[in-house]
Short mmCIF file of C-alpha atoms (C1' of nucleotides) in Angstrom, two decimals:
data_model
loop_
_atom_site.label_atom_id
_atom_site.label_comp_id
_atom_site.label_asym_id
_atom_site.label_seq_id
_atom_site.Cartn_x
_atom_site.Cartn_y
_atom_site.Cartn_z
CA MET A 137 12.88 4.87 -26.39
CA THR A 138 15.73 7.01 -25.03
CA ALA A 139 19.41 6.18 -26.18
CA VAL A 140 21.62 4.42 -24.06
CA PRO A 141 22.91 7.35 -21.79
CA SER A 142 26.54 8.45 -20.71
CA PRO A 143 29.71 7.40 -22.86
CA ALA A 144 28.91 10.11 -25.45
CA ASP A 145 27.02 7.39 -27.39
CA GLY A 146 30.18 6.90 -28.99
CA GLN A 147 32.23 3.31 -29.12
CA LEU A 148 33.15 3.52 -25.38
CA PRO A 149 32.22 0.20 -23.67
CA LEU A 150 29.28 0.21 -21.28
CA ARG A 151 30.51 0.37 -17.69
CA VAL A 152 29.39 -2.73 -15.31
CA ALA A 153 29.74 -2.86 -11.74
CA LEU A 154 29.27 -6.27 -10.32
CA VAL A 155 28.29 -7.12 -6.67
CA GLU A 156 28.70 -10.77 -5.91
CA ASP A 157 30.33 -12.67 -2.87
CA GLN A 158 31.15 -15.85 -4.18
CA ARG A 159 34.42 -15.12 -5.95
CA ALA A 160 33.94 -17.86 -8.62
CA THR A 161 30.46 -16.51 -9.71
CA ARG A 162 31.92 -13.06 -9.49
CA GLU A 163 35.07 -13.90 -11.42
CA SER A 164 33.25 -15.73 -14.50
CA TRP A 165 30.58 -12.97 -14.78
CA SER A 166 32.96 -10.53 -14.53
CA ARG A 167 35.09 -11.98 -17.64
CA LEU A 168 31.74 -12.58 -19.00
CA ILE A 169 30.91 -9.33 -19.09
CA SER A 170 34.24 -7.71 -20.26
CA SER A 171 34.11 -10.48 -23.24
CA PHE A 172 31.23 -8.51 -24.81
CA SER A 173 32.59 -6.03 -27.08
CA ASP A 174 30.55 -3.13 -25.79
CA PHE A 175 30.76 -3.61 -22.20
CA THR A 176 33.54 -3.63 -19.58
CA CYS A 177 33.18 -4.88 -16.00
CA VAL A 178 35.06 -1.92 -13.84
CA CYS A 179 34.14 -2.99 -10.43
CA ALA A 180 33.56 -6.36 -8.91
CA CYS A 181 32.95 -6.39 -5.33
CA ALA A 182 32.03 -9.21 -2.77
CA THR A 183 30.24 -7.23 0.05
CA ALA A 184 27.83 -4.43 0.17
CA GLU A 185 30.38 -2.63 2.26
CA GLU A 186 32.88 -2.67 -0.28
CA ALA A 187 30.32 -1.85 -2.98
CA LEU A 188 29.16 1.35 -1.20
CA LEU A 189 32.95 2.41 -1.33
CA LEU A 190 34.00 1.33 -4.46
CA VAL A 191 30.96 1.28 -7.00
CA PRO A 192 30.11 5.01 -7.05
CA GLN A 193 34.11 5.76 -7.70
CA SER A 194 33.87 3.37 -10.80
CA LYS A 195 31.29 5.63 -12.32
CA PRO A 196 29.09 2.79 -13.83
CA ASN A 197 26.38 2.71 -16.20
CA VAL A 198 24.49 -0.04 -14.67
CA ILE A 199 25.06 -2.28 -11.64
CA LEU A 200 24.50 -6.13 -11.28
CA MET A 201 23.72 -6.94 -7.59
CA ASP A 202 23.48 -10.07 -5.99
CA ILE A 203 20.57 -10.76 -3.52
CA PHE A 204 22.28 -12.68 -1.08
CA LEU A 205 25.22 -10.96 0.56
CA PRO A 206 26.85 -11.70 3.89
CA ARG A 207 25.82 -8.80 6.39
CA MET A 208 24.24 -6.20 4.36
CA SER A 209 21.96 -7.77 1.82
CA GLY A 210 21.80 -6.74 -1.70
CA ILE A 211 18.76 -5.16 -0.98
CA GLU A 212 19.61 -2.68 1.56
CA CYS A 213 23.05 -2.03 -0.60
CA THR A 214 20.59 -1.30 -3.47
CA ALA A 215 19.00 1.08 -1.43
CA ARG A 216 21.60 2.70 -0.27
CA LEU A 217 23.51 3.05 -3.82
CA LYS A 218 20.45 4.17 -4.93
CA ALA A 219 20.73 7.27 -2.62
CA VAL A 220 24.21 7.87 -3.95
CA LEU A 221 23.68 7.07 -7.73
CA PRO A 222 19.77 7.55 -8.35
CA LYS A 223 20.09 7.61 -12.17
CA VAL A 224 22.11 4.46 -12.41
CA PRO A 225 19.87 1.26 -13.22
CA ILE A 226 20.33 -1.82 -11.07
CA VAL A 227 19.79 -5.13 -11.81
CA MET A 228 19.36 -8.13 -9.06
CA LEU A 229 20.97 -11.44 -9.64
CA THR A 230 19.40 -14.37 -7.73
CA ALA A 231 19.82 -17.97 -7.99
CA SER A 232 16.64 -19.08 -6.34
CA ASP A 233 13.14 -18.11 -6.32
CA GLU A 234 12.02 -16.53 -3.06
CA ASP A 235 8.81 -14.47 -3.71
CA GLU A 236 9.34 -11.88 -0.88
CA THR A 237 12.93 -10.85 -1.97
CA VAL A 238 11.80 -9.58 -5.64
CA PHE A 239 9.24 -6.76 -4.02
CA GLN A 240 11.72 -6.17 -1.43
CA ALA A 241 14.37 -5.15 -4.15
CA LEU A 242 12.01 -3.37 -6.39
CA GLN A 243 10.95 -1.17 -3.80
CA ALA A 244 14.58 -0.54 -2.72
CA GLY A 245 14.78 1.02 -6.02
CA ALA A 246 16.16 -2.20 -8.36
CA ASN A 247 15.26 -1.74 -12.24
CA GLY A 248 15.30 -5.20 -12.98
CA TYR A 249 15.64 -8.53 -11.90
CA LEU A 250 17.63 -11.46 -13.24
CA LEU A 251 18.04 -15.27 -12.55
CA LYS A 252 21.97 -16.24 -12.23
CA ARG A 253 21.24 -19.22 -14.64
CA THR A 254 20.49 -16.47 -17.50
CA GLU A 255 22.57 -17.06 -20.92
CA PRO A 256 25.41 -14.97 -22.03
CA ALA A 257 23.30 -13.29 -24.95
CA ALA A 258 20.28 -12.95 -22.60
CA LEU A 259 22.79 -11.06 -19.91
CA ARG A 260 23.66 -8.85 -22.54
CA ALA A 261 20.13 -8.25 -23.80
CA ALA A 262 19.19 -7.09 -20.26
CA LEU A 263 21.99 -5.00 -19.79
CA LEU A 264 20.83 -3.10 -22.89
CA ASP A 265 17.55 -3.33 -21.98
CA VAL A 266 17.94 -1.50 -18.72
CA LEU A 267 20.32 0.85 -19.99
CA ASN A 268 17.71 2.08 -22.39
CA GLY A 269 14.83 2.28 -20.03
CA GLY A 270 13.43 -1.34 -19.76
CA ALA A 271 12.92 -3.42 -16.94
CA PRO A 272 14.72 -6.59 -17.64
CA MET A 273 12.98 -9.79 -15.79
CA THR A 274 12.96 -13.38 -16.65
CA SER A 275 9.56 -14.84 -17.62
CA GLU A 276 9.11 -16.38 -14.01
CA VAL A 277 10.15 -13.03 -12.22
CA ALA A 278 7.73 -10.86 -14.47
CA ARG A 279 5.07 -13.43 -13.44
CA ARG A 280 5.70 -13.30 -10.08
CA VAL A 281 5.74 -9.41 -10.34
CA ILE A 282 2.49 -9.49 -12.45
CA ASP A 283 0.81 -11.97 -9.84
CA SER A 284 1.59 -9.43 -7.09
CA PHE A 285 -1.13 -7.23 -8.85
CA HIS A 286 -3.70 -9.79 -8.82
CA THR A 287 -2.78 -10.73 -5.17
CA LYS A 288 -5.34 -12.10 -3.01
CA LYS A 289 -9.02 -10.76 -3.75
CA PRO A 290 -11.70 -13.04 -2.43
CA ASN A 291 -13.47 -9.79 -2.20
CA ARG A 292 -16.51 -10.53 -3.69
CA GLU A 293 -18.73 -9.02 -1.19
CA LYS A 294 -20.73 -6.08 -1.77
CA PRO A 295 -18.42 -2.64 -2.20
CA ILE A 296 -20.21 -0.86 0.55
CA ASN A 297 -22.22 1.97 -0.23
CA LEU A 298 -21.05 4.90 1.69
CA THR A 299 -23.07 8.12 0.74
CA ALA A 300 -21.42 11.46 -0.57
CA ARG A 301 -21.09 12.76 2.90
CA GLU A 302 -20.12 9.83 4.66
CA GLU A 303 -17.07 9.38 2.11
CA GLU A 304 -15.94 12.95 2.48
CA THR A 305 -16.05 12.44 6.11
CA LEU A 306 -13.90 9.40 5.78
CA VAL A 307 -11.45 10.70 3.34
CA LEU A 308 -10.73 13.79 5.80
CA LEU A 309 -10.47 11.05 8.69
CA THR A 310 -7.89 9.72 6.81
CA LYS A 311 -5.57 12.85 6.87
CA GLY A 312 -5.68 12.73 10.61
CA TYR A 313 -8.17 15.44 11.14
CA SER A 314 -10.16 15.38 14.55
CA ASN A 315 -14.10 15.80 14.30
CA LYS A 316 -13.77 19.11 15.19
CA GLU A 317 -11.51 20.10 12.09
CA ILE A 318 -13.86 18.07 9.82
CA ALA A 319 -16.58 20.13 10.94
CA GLU A 320 -14.79 23.18 10.16
CA HIS A 321 -13.46 21.95 7.27
CA GLN A 322 -17.04 21.15 5.80
CA ASN A 323 -18.92 23.91 7.69
CA LEU A 324 -20.78 21.41 9.59
CA SER A 325 -21.63 20.94 13.09
CA ILE A 326 -19.56 18.64 15.07
CA GLU A 327 -22.77 16.73 15.91
CA THR A 328 -23.40 15.94 12.20
CA VAL A 329 -19.94 14.95 11.83
CA ARG A 330 -20.41 12.44 14.25
CA SER A 331 -23.25 11.41 12.86
CA HIS A 332 -21.84 10.62 9.36
CA LEU A 333 -19.18 8.86 11.23
CA LYS A 334 -21.25 6.51 13.06
CA ASN A 335 -22.94 5.46 9.85
CA VAL A 336 -19.59 4.80 8.40
CA TYR A 337 -18.38 2.94 11.53
CA GLU A 338 -21.56 0.59 11.13
CA LYS A 339 -21.24 0.14 7.25
CA LEU A 340 -17.46 -0.72 7.55
CA HIS A 341 -18.00 -3.05 10.92
CA VAL A 342 -15.66 -1.00 12.88
CA ARG A 343 -15.57 0.78 16.25
CA SER A 344 -13.16 3.58 16.20
CA ARG A 345 -11.58 6.40 13.95
CA THR A 346 -8.32 4.32 13.53
CA GLU A 347 -10.21 1.25 12.50
CA ALA A 348 -11.59 3.31 9.60
CA VAL A 349 -8.66 4.82 8.55
CA VAL A 350 -6.74 1.43 8.56
CA ASN A 351 -9.77 -0.37 6.87
CA TYR A 352 -10.20 2.43 3.83
CA LEU A 353 -6.29 2.94 3.26
CA SER A 354 -5.92 -1.03 2.84
CA LYS A 355 -8.72 -0.86 0.41
CA GLN A 356 -7.10 1.88 -1.69
CA LYS A 357 -3.77 -0.12 -1.90
CA GLU A 358 -5.37 -3.12 -3.86
CA MET B 344 8.69 -23.91 -16.61
CA THR B 345 5.51 -25.81 -17.23
CA ALA B 346 5.12 -27.02 -20.95
CA VAL B 347 2.37 -25.48 -23.20
CA PRO B 348 -0.93 -26.40 -21.55
CA SER B 349 -3.91 -27.87 -23.40
CA PRO B 350 -3.95 -29.14 -26.59
CA ALA B 351 -2.33 -32.38 -25.59
CA ASP B 352 1.02 -30.96 -26.42
CA GLY B 353 0.79 -32.49 -29.79
CA GLN B 354 0.51 -30.51 -33.16
CA LEU B 355 -2.88 -28.91 -32.71
CA PRO B 356 -2.55 -24.99 -33.03
CA LEU B 357 -2.79 -23.03 -29.98
CA ARG B 358 -6.38 -21.16 -29.64
CA VAL B 359 -6.16 -17.27 -29.69
CA ALA B 360 -8.93 -15.37 -28.96
CA LEU B 361 -9.06 -11.97 -29.68
CA VAL B 362 -11.30 -8.66 -28.44
CA GLU B 363 -10.72 -5.27 -30.59
CA ASP B 364 -13.12 -2.85 -31.43
CA GLN B 365 -11.94 -1.41 -34.67
CA ARG B 366 -12.46 -3.73 -37.55
CA ALA B 367 -9.56 -3.19 -39.76
CA THR B 368 -7.05 -3.99 -36.84
CA ARG B 369 -8.76 -6.99 -35.32
CA GLU B 370 -9.01 -8.80 -38.91
CA SER B 371 -5.58 -8.03 -39.55
CA TRP B 372 -4.15 -9.54 -36.15
CA SER B 373 -6.46 -12.38 -36.73
CA ARG B 374 -5.03 -13.12 -39.81
CA LEU B 375 -1.62 -12.21 -38.44
CA ILE B 376 -2.03 -14.57 -35.56
CA SER B 377 -3.64 -17.39 -37.73
CA SER B 378 -0.84 -17.28 -40.12
CA PHE B 379 1.48 -18.55 -37.33
CA SER B 380 1.68 -22.43 -37.95
CA ASP B 381 1.44 -23.13 -34.34
CA PHE B 382 -1.53 -20.61 -33.76
CA THR B 383 -5.10 -20.09 -34.83
CA CYS B 384 -7.19 -17.19 -34.06
CA VAL B 385 -10.62 -18.77 -33.00
CA CYS B 386 -12.50 -15.89 -32.07
CA ALA B 387 -12.28 -11.99 -32.80
CA CYS B 388 -14.77 -9.98 -31.10
CA ALA B 389 -15.81 -6.49 -31.51
CA THR B 390 -17.03 -5.22 -28.10
CA ALA B 391 -16.39 -6.78 -24.43
CA GLU B 392 -20.59 -7.89 -24.45
CA GLU B 393 -19.50 -10.15 -27.42
CA ALA B 394 -16.63 -11.47 -25.98
CA LEU B 395 -18.12 -12.47 -22.68
CA LEU B 396 -20.71 -14.63 -24.78
CA LEU B 397 -18.32 -16.01 -27.43
CA VAL B 398 -14.84 -16.33 -25.56
CA PRO B 399 -15.59 -18.82 -23.39
CA GLN B 400 -17.19 -21.05 -26.01
CA SER B 401 -14.22 -20.70 -28.43
CA LYS B 402 -12.05 -22.45 -25.72
CA PRO B 403 -9.18 -20.24 -26.29
CA ASN B 404 -5.58 -21.19 -24.77
CA VAL B 405 -4.80 -17.69 -24.19
CA ILE B 406 -6.84 -14.46 -24.84
CA LEU B 407 -5.79 -10.90 -26.29
CA MET B 408 -7.47 -7.79 -25.21
CA ASP B 409 -7.83 -4.33 -26.46
CA ILE B 410 -7.74 -2.08 -23.37
CA PHE B 411 -10.17 0.57 -25.04
CA LEU B 412 -13.48 -0.77 -26.06
CA PRO B 413 -16.91 0.84 -26.37
CA ARG B 414 -19.18 0.69 -23.15
CA MET B 415 -17.67 -1.85 -21.12
CA SER B 416 -13.70 -1.30 -21.02
CA GLY B 417 -11.23 -4.38 -21.77
CA ILE B 418 -10.60 -4.12 -18.05
CA GLU B 419 -13.95 -4.85 -17.02
CA CYS B 420 -14.24 -7.39 -19.66
CA THR B 421 -10.92 -8.64 -18.39
CA ALA B 422 -12.09 -9.13 -14.88
CA ARG B 423 -15.28 -10.73 -16.04
CA LEU B 424 -13.58 -13.19 -18.30
CA LYS B 425 -11.46 -14.23 -15.55
CA ALA B 426 -14.24 -14.99 -13.42
CA VAL B 427 -15.21 -17.42 -16.00
CA LEU B 428 -12.02 -18.69 -17.20
CA PRO B 429 -9.34 -18.17 -14.36
CA LYS B 430 -6.64 -20.30 -16.30
CA VAL B 431 -6.50 -18.46 -19.50
CA PRO B 432 -3.92 -16.21 -19.66
CA ILE B 433 -5.08 -12.74 -20.73
CA VAL B 434 -2.69 -10.30 -22.45
CA MET B 435 -3.54 -6.59 -22.92
CA LEU B 436 -3.32 -4.64 -25.83
CA THR B 437 -3.18 -0.78 -25.89
CA ALA B 438 -1.90 1.58 -28.61
CA SER B 439 -1.34 4.37 -26.12
CA ASP B 440 0.85 4.74 -22.89
CA GLU B 441 -1.42 5.88 -20.06
CA ASP B 442 0.10 4.81 -16.99
CA GLU B 443 -3.11 4.27 -15.04
CA THR B 444 -4.85 1.70 -17.42
CA VAL B 445 -1.75 -0.39 -16.94
CA PHE B 446 -2.18 -1.06 -13.12
CA GLN B 447 -6.01 -1.30 -13.59
CA ALA B 448 -5.61 -4.05 -16.18
CA LEU B 449 -3.24 -6.06 -14.25
CA GLN B 450 -5.14 -5.56 -11.31
CA ALA B 451 -8.15 -7.07 -13.40
CA GLY B 452 -6.07 -10.29 -13.66
CA ALA B 453 -4.13 -9.53 -17.01
CA ASN B 454 -1.22 -11.70 -17.23
CA GLY B 455 0.80 -9.48 -19.76
CA TYR B 456 0.55 -6.10 -21.74
CA LEU B 457 1.51 -5.26 -25.00
CA LEU B 458 2.04 -2.31 -27.26
CA LYS B 459 0.02 -2.46 -30.51
CA ARG B 460 2.62 -1.71 -32.44
CA THR B 461 4.58 -5.15 -31.65
CA GLU B 462 6.39 -6.97 -34.30
CA PRO B 463 4.81 -10.23 -35.44
CA ALA B 464 7.89 -12.29 -34.26
CA ALA B 465 7.50 -10.52 -30.93
CA LEU B 466 3.98 -11.42 -30.75
CA ARG B 467 4.34 -14.83 -31.25
CA ALA B 468 7.09 -15.09 -28.57
CA ALA B 469 4.59 -13.14 -26.09
CA LEU B 470 2.16 -15.68 -26.54
CA LEU B 471 4.48 -18.76 -26.36
CA ASP B 472 5.72 -16.81 -23.00
CA VAL B 473 2.50 -16.14 -21.59
CA LEU B 474 1.32 -19.83 -22.31
CA ASN B 475 4.53 -20.96 -20.39
CA GLY B 476 3.88 -19.14 -17.59
CA GLY B 477 5.27 -15.85 -18.30
CA ALA B 478 4.25 -12.14 -18.28
CA PRO B 479 5.25 -10.79 -21.59
CA MET B 480 5.76 -7.09 -21.61
CA THR B 481 7.22 -4.51 -23.69
CA SER B 482 10.18 -2.64 -21.95
CA GLU B 483 8.34 0.49 -21.70
CA VAL B 484 5.24 -1.38 -19.84
CA ALA B 485 7.84 -3.36 -17.65
CA ARG B 486 9.62 -0.12 -16.53
CA ARG B 487 6.51 1.38 -15.86
CA VAL B 488 5.13 -1.53 -13.56
CA ILE B 489 8.66 -1.47 -11.97
CA ASP B 490 8.60 2.02 -11.48
CA SER B 491 5.36 1.67 -9.45
CA PHE B 492 7.27 -0.01 -6.80
CA HIS B 493 9.58 2.93 -6.42
CA THR B 494 7.20 5.77 -6.55
CA LYS B 495 7.92 8.83 -4.72
CA LYS B 496 10.80 9.17 -2.42
CA PRO B 497 11.59 12.55 -1.85
CA ASN B 498 12.23 11.35 1.71
CA ARG B 499 15.85 12.60 2.33
CA GLU B 500 14.76 13.20 6.23
CA LYS B 501 16.12 11.62 9.36
CA PRO B 502 14.78 8.02 9.48
CA ILE B 503 13.19 8.76 13.00
CA ASN B 504 14.32 6.53 15.49
CA LEU B 505 11.67 4.88 17.24
CA THR B 506 12.49 2.11 20.13
CA ALA B 507 11.72 -1.19 19.73
CA ARG B 508 8.56 -0.92 22.34
CA GLU B 509 7.42 2.54 20.52
CA GLU B 510 7.54 0.78 17.27
CA GLU B 511 5.50 -2.48 18.30
CA THR B 512 3.06 -0.05 19.84
CA LEU B 513 2.77 1.98 16.91
CA VAL B 514 2.48 -1.10 14.70
CA LEU B 515 -0.50 -2.40 16.92
CA LEU B 516 -2.20 1.13 16.37
CA THR B 517 -1.94 0.63 12.79
CA LYS B 518 -3.90 -2.58 13.18
CA GLY B 519 -6.87 -0.60 14.76
CA TYR B 520 -6.13 -1.48 18.53
CA SER B 521 -6.96 0.69 21.43
CA ASN B 522 -4.72 1.22 24.04
CA LYS B 523 -6.24 -1.24 26.40
CA GLU B 524 -6.16 -3.86 23.80
CA ILE B 525 -2.60 -2.92 23.13
CA ALA B 526 -1.87 -3.45 26.73
CA GLU B 527 -3.33 -6.85 26.93
CA HIS B 528 -1.40 -7.88 23.61
CA GLN B 529 1.70 -6.90 25.25
CA ASN B 530 1.04 -8.12 28.75
CA LEU B 531 1.72 -4.46 29.92
CA SER B 532 0.04 -1.60 31.66
CA ILE B 533 -2.24 0.69 29.96
CA GLU B 534 -0.31 3.37 31.04
CA THR B 535 2.93 2.38 29.64
CA VAL B 536 1.18 1.86 26.39
CA ARG B 537 0.10 5.49 26.66
CA SER B 538 3.37 6.63 27.70
CA HIS B 539 5.26 4.87 24.42
CA LEU B 540 2.48 6.52 22.35
CA LYS B 541 3.17 9.79 23.65
CA ASN B 542 6.78 9.32 22.86
CA VAL B 543 5.61 8.00 19.25
CA TYR B 544 3.46 11.10 18.99
CA GLU B 545 6.39 13.45 19.61
CA LYS B 546 8.84 11.83 17.16
CA LEU B 547 6.26 11.71 14.75
CA HIS B 548 5.24 15.43 15.34
CA VAL B 549 1.56 14.45 15.55
CA ARG B 550 -1.32 14.89 17.61
CA SER B 551 -3.68 11.87 17.43
CA ARG B 552 -3.50 8.18 16.94
CA THR B 553 -4.87 8.55 13.35
CA GLU B 554 -2.26 10.88 12.38
CA ALA B 555 0.20 8.51 13.82
CA VAL B 556 -1.33 5.86 11.77
CA VAL B 557 -1.75 7.93 8.34
CA ASN B 558 1.85 8.89 8.90
CA TYR B 559 3.01 5.37 9.15
CA LEU B 560 1.22 3.98 6.65
CA SER B 561 1.95 6.32 4.14
CA LYS B 562 5.93 5.58 4.76
CA GLN B 563 4.98 1.99 4.40
CA LYS B 564 3.58 2.09 0.68
CA GLU B 565 6.49 3.58 -0.45
"C1'" DG C 1048 -49.20 12.53 -1.43
"C1'" DC C 1049 -46.85 9.35 1.18
"C1'" DT C 1050 -42.52 7.40 1.98
"C1'" DG C 1051 -37.60 6.53 2.39
"C1'" DG C 1052 -33.13 7.76 2.27
"C1'" DG C 1053 -30.08 11.35 2.80
"C1'" DC C 1054 -28.44 15.41 5.56
"C1'" DT C 1055 -28.64 18.24 9.26
"C1'" DC C 1056 -28.50 19.02 14.29
"C1'" DA C 1057 -28.90 18.13 19.38
"C1'" DC C 1058 -28.67 16.27 23.99
"C1'" DC C 1059 -26.65 12.18 27.12
"C1'" DC C 1060 -23.23 9.10 29.27
"C1'" DG C 1061 -19.67 6.48 29.80
"C1'" DA C 1062 -14.86 5.22 27.71
"C1'" DT C 1063 -11.17 6.54 25.78
"C1'" DT C 1064 -7.47 9.67 24.49
"C1'" DG C 1065 -3.84 13.28 25.09
"C1'" DG C 1066 -0.76 15.94 27.56
"C1'" DG C 1067 1.22 17.25 31.68
"C1'" DG C 1068 3.62 16.03 35.68
"C1'" DG C 1069 6.62 12.14 38.13
"C1'" DA C 1070 8.97 7.76 39.89
"C1'" DT C 1071 11.51 3.02 39.54
"C1'" DT C 1072 13.86 -0.12 37.58
"C1'" DT C 1073 16.83 -2.71 33.78
"C1'" DT C 1074 19.94 -2.19 30.16
"C1'" DA C 1075 23.49 -0.59 27.60
"C1'" DA C 1076 27.48 2.32 27.08
"C1'" DT C 1077 31.46 4.97 28.94
"C1'" DA D 1095 31.51 2.94 38.59
"C1'" DT D 1096 28.81 6.50 36.59
"C1'" DT D 1097 25.52 7.73 33.24
"C1'" DA D 1098 21.99 7.81 29.88
"C1'" DA D 1099 18.55 5.81 27.59
"C1'" DA D 1100 14.75 2.70 27.76
"C1'" DA D 1101 10.81 0.68 29.79
"C1'" DT D 1102 7.70 0.32 33.11
"C1'" DC D 1103 4.15 2.20 35.89
"C1'" DC D 1104 1.04 5.91 38.42
"C1'" DC D 1105 -2.10 10.34 38.77
"C1'" DC D 1106 -4.51 14.12 37.12
"C1'" DC D 1107 -7.50 16.44 33.78
"C1'" DA D 1108 -9.72 18.43 29.98
"C1'" DA D 1109 -10.86 17.05 25.39
"C1'" DT D 1110 -12.40 13.83 22.11
"C1'" DC D 1111 -14.68 9.85 20.84
"C1'" DG D 1112 -18.38 6.13 20.08
"C1'" DG D 1113 -23.22 4.86 21.03
"C1'" DG D 1114 -27.57 5.69 21.81
"C1'" DT D 1115 -31.82 8.36 20.93
"C1'" DG D 1116 -34.85 11.60 18.34
"C1'" DA D 1117 -36.04 15.02 15.60
"C1'" DG D 1118 -36.54 18.41 11.59
"C1'" DC D 1119 -35.65 19.38 6.44
"C1'" DC D 1120 -35.54 18.09 1.13
"C1'" DC D 1121 -35.82 15.56 -2.42
"C1'" DA D 1122 -36.87 11.84 -5.27
"C1'" DG D 1123 -39.50 7.76 -6.40
"C1'" DC D 1124 -43.93 5.18 -6.23
#
DNA sequence: GCTGGGCTCACCCGATTGGGGGATTTTAAT
DNA sequence: ATTAAAATCCCCCAATCGGGTGAGCCCAGC
């Protein structure tokens, strides 16, 4: 959609920052990136701490970040860099296939996710993709991300029929209101609110407002 | 990773089912798919109802589903087909860029998501991708999916320092436990729990357990 | 026309919660 | 060694909450 940002859209090579703890990998990736005519690796850091210091100064157009770093993880580092450079896309790199880290990284602000065994051509494509606002991912990773959308829904039960008032009351509950506040908010007697709430509790099989709120909010998230 | 499933991995063409209400589009896509030597369009339905009837019989290896269908949406249809054919990947098609539908479709069980203006070659690649367990998406869509992981964080405030015990107590609150239950769970006096809770309330600037829970859960979601 | 469900409200009662004081001990940091 | 913060526990008190029971009112469907 939008054109590649930053370097005046001219012929200046796109600036890549790399964070990777293993020296051999770091150096070979750095060389690989600079070998592309339209890219240059302007920063190659070995640790998260170093990255926080040097990456912002190197004014990169895109950042490649290893997930596993000593001490501070690449995820934490991603979150912190995003705070300083919110516009610069960050692509995570990982050798392995842990499920958890994918989401943590994405939640930390990562824009893409690549396995380290990516081919040079695919790496270049991914860099261009993310610079154009895309979200490069390998098939496997995309699959896992998508899977997180279908996650466990053995929810074949009845959808629980709350009446209009009961629903309203429940929603106000989830705003943190007390019964009195809900009553005022709806121009009802406190007793009526309590009455609706009793019905809600029964229908949701809970015994307290907190349980009801947790129950309701967790269903919203799905 | 895994090889393309089903047709004995021999030379049998891969079976595609198509659900698309607009006749012109449906027929041209159907022809396009069958024009690939390794694919054949075995079913082209105009409505969700028709799809629910014919698609399972046509034993497809993959399903292409338009999002916008008359009466029952492609999303609802996807959910129902997934109930019958859980293993068959479904790729959603859409002409427009609505944000909401993406997630609804993915939650309904869609495995990929393509814009209709996809090139023939890219369509073929996407079909192969999803059959190999990938999750084909255009850059734009992938971007939106990824964005859903970083949503809203104008949270530049201080991170609120809860002590270990306070945090534990708060977490148990969000499980819907009462003070007594928390006390038992942690082998503490109820008074201690109340004490921690008072501190939590003060730090979070809330006045009730429900507010604390809402506050905490909303931060988790980000 | 009757019935049932939803909505409204009321009263009682015991348990829980929130807010206000403390006090003591353990742990960590200076 | 001194100090500060954290963690533990206690008591009091008023307010809120959860559960039970019951009672009118209105509207839609049979």
